[in-house]
Coordinates of C-alpha atoms and ligand atoms in Angstrom, one line a residue:
M1097 CA 140.1 109.8 36.9
I1098 CA 136.2 109.8 38.6
K1099 CA 135.1 106.9 39.7
N1100 CA 131.7 108.3 40.2
A1101 CA 128.7 109.1 38.8
F1102 CA 126.5 111.6 39.0
T1103 CA 122.7 110.7 38.2
V1104 CA 119.7 112.4 38.1
D1105 CA 116.5 110.7 37.1
L1106 CA 115.0 113.7 35.2
E1107 CA 111.1 113.7 36.2
D1108 CA 108.3 116.1 38.3
W1109 CA 107.1 115.3 41.9
Y1110 CA 104.3 113.6 41.0
Q1111 CA 106.1 111.1 38.6
G1112 CA 107.6 110.1 41.3
I1113 CA 105.0 109.2 43.4
E1114 CA 103.5 107.1 42.0
M1115 CA 100.5 109.5 40.2
P1116 CA 99.0 108.0 36.6
Y1117 CA 100.0 108.5 33.8
D1118 CA 96.5 110.2 32.6
S1119 CA 96.4 112.3 35.4
W1120 CA 99.6 114.3 35.5
G1121 CA 98.0 117.3 33.7
S1122 CA 96.6 118.3 36.8
Y1123 CA 99.4 118.3 38.8
E1124 CA 101.2 122.0 39.2
K1125 CA 104.5 121.7 36.8
R1126 CA 107.2 122.4 39.1
V1127 CA 110.4 120.7 37.4
E1128 CA 112.3 123.2 36.5
V1129 CA 112.1 124.6 39.8
G1130 CA 114.5 121.6 41.1
M1131 CA 116.2 121.7 38.1
N1132 CA 117.8 125.3 38.6
K1133 CA 119.0 125.0 41.5
L1134 CA 120.1 121.5 40.6
I1135 CA 121.9 122.8 37.2
Q1136 CA 123.3 125.6 39.3
L1137 CA 125.2 123.0 41.5
L1138 CA 126.6 121.6 39.4
S1139 CA 127.9 124.5 37.1
D1140 CA 129.1 125.7 40.8
S1141 CA 131.7 122.2 41.1
N1142 CA 131.9 122.2 37.5
T1143 CA 130.2 118.5 37.5
K1144 CA 129.0 116.7 34.3
A1145 CA 126.5 114.6 35.1
T1146 CA 123.4 112.0 33.6
F1147 CA 120.0 112.8 33.2
F1148 CA 118.1 110.0 33.0
T1149 CA 114.5 111.5 31.3
L1150 CA 111.3 110.9 31.0
G1151 CA 110.1 110.7 27.6
W1152 CA 107.5 113.1 28.5
I1153 CA 109.2 115.9 30.5
A1154 CA 111.4 115.7 27.5
E1155 CA 108.7 116.4 25.2
K1156 CA 107.3 119.5 27.5
Y1157 CA 110.8 120.9 28.4
P1158 CA 112.8 121.2 25.1
K1159 CA 114.7 124.1 26.2
M1160 CA 115.5 122.3 29.3
I1161 CA 116.6 119.0 27.4
K1162 CA 118.8 121.1 25.3
L1163 CA 120.3 123.5 27.7
L1164 CA 121.8 120.1 29.7
A1165 CA 123.6 118.6 25.9
D1166 CA 124.9 122.4 25.6
Q1167 CA 126.4 122.4 29.0
G1168 CA 128.1 118.4 28.3
H1169 CA 126.1 117.0 30.6
E1170 CA 124.8 113.0 29.0
L1171 CA 121.2 112.6 28.2
A1172 CA 120.4 109.2 28.8
S1173 CA 116.6 107.1 28.8
H1174 CA 113.8 106.7 31.8
G1175 CA 111.1 105.7 30.1
Y1176 CA 107.9 107.7 28.9
S1177 CA 104.7 106.5 31.1
H1178 CA 107.2 106.3 34.8
E1179 CA 104.6 102.6 35.0
K1180 CA 107.2 100.0 36.9
V1181 CA 108.5 98.0 34.0
Y1182 CA 107.4 95.1 35.8
N1183 CA 104.1 96.1 35.2
L1184 CA 104.5 96.3 31.9
K1185 CA 104.2 94.2 29.4
P1186 CA 106.9 93.8 26.9
E1187 CA 105.7 95.7 23.2
T1188 CA 104.3 98.6 25.5
F1189 CA 107.8 98.7 27.6
R1190 CA 109.7 98.3 23.3
E1191 CA 107.7 101.3 22.4
E1192 CA 107.9 103.3 25.1
I1193 CA 111.8 103.4 24.9
R1194 CA 111.7 103.3 21.6
K1195 CA 109.7 106.6 21.6
T1196 CA 111.4 108.1 24.4
K1197 CA 114.9 107.5 22.6
S1198 CA 114.3 109.2 19.1
I1199 CA 113.0 112.1 21.6
I1200 CA 116.2 113.1 23.3
E1201 CA 118.1 112.1 19.9
N1202 CA 116.2 114.3 18.0
L1203 CA 116.5 117.1 20.7
T1204 CA 119.7 116.7 21.5
G1205 CA 121.5 115.2 18.0
T1206 CA 123.1 112.1 20.8
N1207 CA 123.5 108.8 20.2
I1208 CA 121.5 107.9 24.0
V1209 CA 122.9 104.1 24.8
A1210 CA 121.9 104.7 28.8
Y1211 CA 119.0 103.7 30.3
R1212 CA 117.4 103.5 33.9
A1213 CA 114.1 101.8 34.9
P1214 CA 111.3 103.7 36.8
F1215 CA 111.9 103.3 40.6
F1216 CA 115.2 100.2 39.3
S1217 CA 112.0 98.3 38.5
I1218 CA 114.1 95.6 36.7
T1219 CA 113.6 92.9 39.2
V1220 CA 113.8 89.1 38.6
D1221 CA 110.2 89.0 37.3
S1222 CA 111.7 91.4 34.7
L1223 CA 115.0 90.7 33.4
W1224 CA 112.6 90.3 29.6
A1225 CA 113.9 93.7 29.6
L1226 CA 117.0 93.7 28.8
P1227 CA 117.2 91.8 25.7
I1228 CA 114.8 94.9 25.0
L1229 CA 116.9 97.2 25.3
R1230 CA 119.7 96.1 23.7
E1231 CA 117.9 95.4 20.7
E1232 CA 116.4 99.6 20.9
G1233 CA 120.2 100.5 20.7
H1234 CA 120.8 99.8 24.4
T1235 CA 124.1 99.4 25.8
I1236 CA 124.4 100.3 29.4
D1237 CA 121.6 99.5 32.1
C1238 CA 121.5 101.7 34.9
S1239 CA 118.2 99.3 37.0
I1240 CA 119.5 97.3 39.4
S1241 CA 119.6 97.6 42.4
P1242 CA 121.6 94.9 45.4
V1243 CA 119.7 96.1 47.7
K1244 CA 115.6 95.2 48.0
T1245 CA 113.5 97.4 48.9
W1246 CA 109.8 96.8 48.8
R1247 CA 109.7 98.5 45.2
Y1248 CA 112.7 96.9 44.1
G1249 CA 116.0 94.6 44.1
I1250 CA 117.7 91.5 42.7
S1251 CA 119.9 90.6 45.9
S1252 CA 122.1 89.0 44.0
A1253 CA 123.3 91.7 42.0
P1254 CA 126.9 92.6 43.1
D1255 CA 128.0 96.3 43.9
H1256 CA 130.1 97.3 41.6
I1257 CA 130.0 97.8 37.3
F1258 CA 130.0 94.2 35.4
R1259 CA 128.6 93.1 32.0
I1260 CA 126.0 90.6 30.8
P1261 CA 126.9 88.6 27.7
D1262 CA 124.1 87.5 26.8
V1263 CA 122.7 91.1 26.2
D1264 CA 125.8 92.2 25.7
M1265 CA 125.4 95.3 28.0
I1266 CA 127.3 96.8 31.0
E1267 CA 125.2 97.5 34.2
F1268 CA 125.8 99.9 36.5
P1269 CA 124.0 98.9 39.8
V1270 CA 122.9 101.8 42.4
S1271 CA 125.7 101.7 45.0
T1272 CA 125.3 100.5 48.6
F1273 CA 126.3 100.9 51.9
T1274 CA 126.0 99.2 55.7
L1275 CA 124.0 101.0 58.7
M1276 CA 123.6 99.2 61.7
G1277 CA 124.1 96.0 59.2
K1278 CA 121.9 96.3 56.8
A1279 CA 122.7 97.0 53.6
L1280 CA 121.1 101.0 51.8
A1281 CA 121.2 102.3 48.7
L1282 CA 123.7 105.6 48.4
G1283 CA 121.4 108.1 47.1
G1284 CA 117.8 109.7 46.8
A1285 CA 115.3 109.5 50.5
Y1286 CA 118.7 108.1 51.6
F1287 CA 121.0 110.6 51.5
R1288 CA 117.9 112.7 53.1
L1289 CA 116.7 111.0 56.1
F1290 CA 120.2 110.4 57.3
P1291 CA 123.1 113.1 58.5
Y1292 CA 125.1 114.1 56.1
M1293 CA 128.0 112.6 57.7
I1294 CA 126.9 108.4 57.1
S1295 CA 126.5 109.6 53.0
Q1296 CA 130.2 111.0 53.5
G1297 CA 131.4 108.2 55.2
A1298 CA 130.1 105.8 53.2
Y1299 CA 131.9 107.8 50.4
K1300 CA 134.9 107.5 52.2
K1301 CA 135.4 103.7 52.3
R1302 CA 134.3 103.2 49.0
V1303 CA 137.2 105.8 47.8
S1304 CA 139.7 104.2 50.6
K1305 CA 138.6 100.2 47.9
D1306 CA 139.4 102.0 45.1
A1307 CA 135.6 101.6 44.6
F1308 CA 133.4 103.2 41.9
S1309 CA 129.8 104.3 42.7
M1310 CA 126.8 105.4 41.5
F1311 CA 124.8 108.1 43.0
Y1312 CA 121.1 108.6 42.2
I1313 CA 118.9 112.1 43.2
H1314 CA 115.4 113.9 41.4
P1315 CA 114.6 117.3 40.9
W1316 CA 111.8 117.4 42.7
E1317 CA 114.7 116.9 46.1
Y1318 CA 116.1 120.6 45.7
D1319 CA 112.4 121.5 45.7
E1320 CA 110.7 121.5 49.0
D1321 CA 107.6 123.6 48.5
H1322 CA 106.2 121.4 46.0
P1323 CA 102.9 120.4 46.9
Y1324 CA 102.2 117.9 49.6
E1325 CA 99.7 115.1 48.7
E1326 CA 98.0 113.4 51.3
K1327 CA 96.7 109.9 49.3
M1328 CA 99.5 108.1 49.5
E1329 CA 100.9 105.7 51.0
R1330 CA 102.1 105.8 54.6
K1331 CA 106.3 104.9 53.8
A1332 CA 105.8 106.4 50.1
R1333 CA 104.8 109.3 51.4
F1334 CA 107.6 110.0 54.1
T1335 CA 110.4 108.8 51.8
H1336 CA 109.1 111.2 49.0
Y1337 CA 109.1 113.9 51.9
H1338 CA 111.0 113.7 54.2
N1339 CA 114.0 116.7 54.5
L1340 CA 113.6 117.7 51.2
K1341 CA 115.0 121.4 52.9
K1342 CA 118.4 118.9 53.7
T1343 CA 119.1 117.9 49.8
Y1344 CA 121.2 121.3 48.7
K1345 CA 123.1 121.4 51.2
N1346 CA 123.5 118.2 51.4
T1347 CA 124.6 118.0 47.5
E1348 CA 127.1 120.8 47.9
R1349 CA 129.1 119.7 50.6
L1350 CA 128.8 116.2 48.7
L1351 CA 130.3 117.5 45.3
S1352 CA 133.0 119.8 47.1
Q1353 CA 134.1 116.6 48.1
F1354 CA 134.3 113.6 45.8
N1355 CA 134.9 114.3 42.1
F1356 CA 131.6 112.9 40.0
G1357 CA 131.4 112.9 37.0
T1358 CA 128.6 111.0 34.1
V1359 CA 128.4 107.4 33.4
S1360 CA 129.6 106.9 30.0
E1361 CA 132.6 108.9 31.3
T1362 CA 132.8 106.4 34.9
I1363 CA 132.2 103.7 32.7
T1364 CA 135.2 104.5 30.2
N1365 CA 137.4 104.7 33.1
Y1366 CA 136.7 101.7 34.8
T1367 CA 137.2 99.4 31.9
A1368 CA 140.3 101.2 31.2
T1369 CA 141.6 100.0 35.0
S1370 CA 139.5 97.0 35.7
Q1371 CA 138.5 93.4 34.5
L1372 CA 134.7 93.3 33.8
T1373 CA 132.9 90.6 35.9
D1374 CA 131.2 88.5 33.2
L1375 CA 127.7 87.8 34.9
K1376 CA 124.7 85.8 33.2
L1377 CA 120.7 86.5 32.8
N1378 CA 120.5 83.3 34.9
D1379 CA 123.0 84.6 37.5
L1380 CA 121.0 87.2 38.4
H1381 CA 117.9 85.4 41.6
D1382 CA 116.6 86.5 44.3
Ligands
ZN2726 ZN1 112.2 108.0 38.3

């Protein structure tokens, strides 16, 4: 039974470093470089993944989105402008998710039910987004991180799938592991910054506890040659660029050692075997 979700936030490198929406046109377009490698890795290991896709990317690369759907991957929403949810007005957030859902649905003919916020930006300051997501037809959210960083995180969020009864949504938070007493997220930059053995150890431990896990990555993490942007805060630049050349090999090893599937498939397996915990919106606090 598949207990691990493999998720990709489908965006280009300049979106991953917080370049504003109105500047996107000026950057070198490279999303296909990383995507070609990632699609090959997934295909070689016969893995189906969930792609949280920016509406803007879906508009610009319709063939890529259709290919993913044809290959059996799950398409989901990553919003439109890549602005952090806590910086958006609720009306703008609603417009973005409505637009993105409709773009991807028109391309794939599938129903988009899952959402992930840019930079996991559903925090205690933006919980207002969850009722809006539900009203706009999303039933699964993957935007909460139980690990607090300078950008995101909700300290009281559990590290397992749960239900938010007020909004009738399922939350699949980022999975965590502990390294030298510090809680860290399992995926993205952490997957590159530490040696592979650290991720492997974390997964082995989770498997031994029968835990379900959420892994996340981005196409630009498979493109070590993408342009280097100097005008960035130092910690943001480090987490974006460090060890990019290791992502491919690390992912190959991860996929050969553990089984991964889509978010929907993983949640279905979880609910078939475990009682869902209910956590109300008020239970989510720092
Ligand atoms: Zn993103």
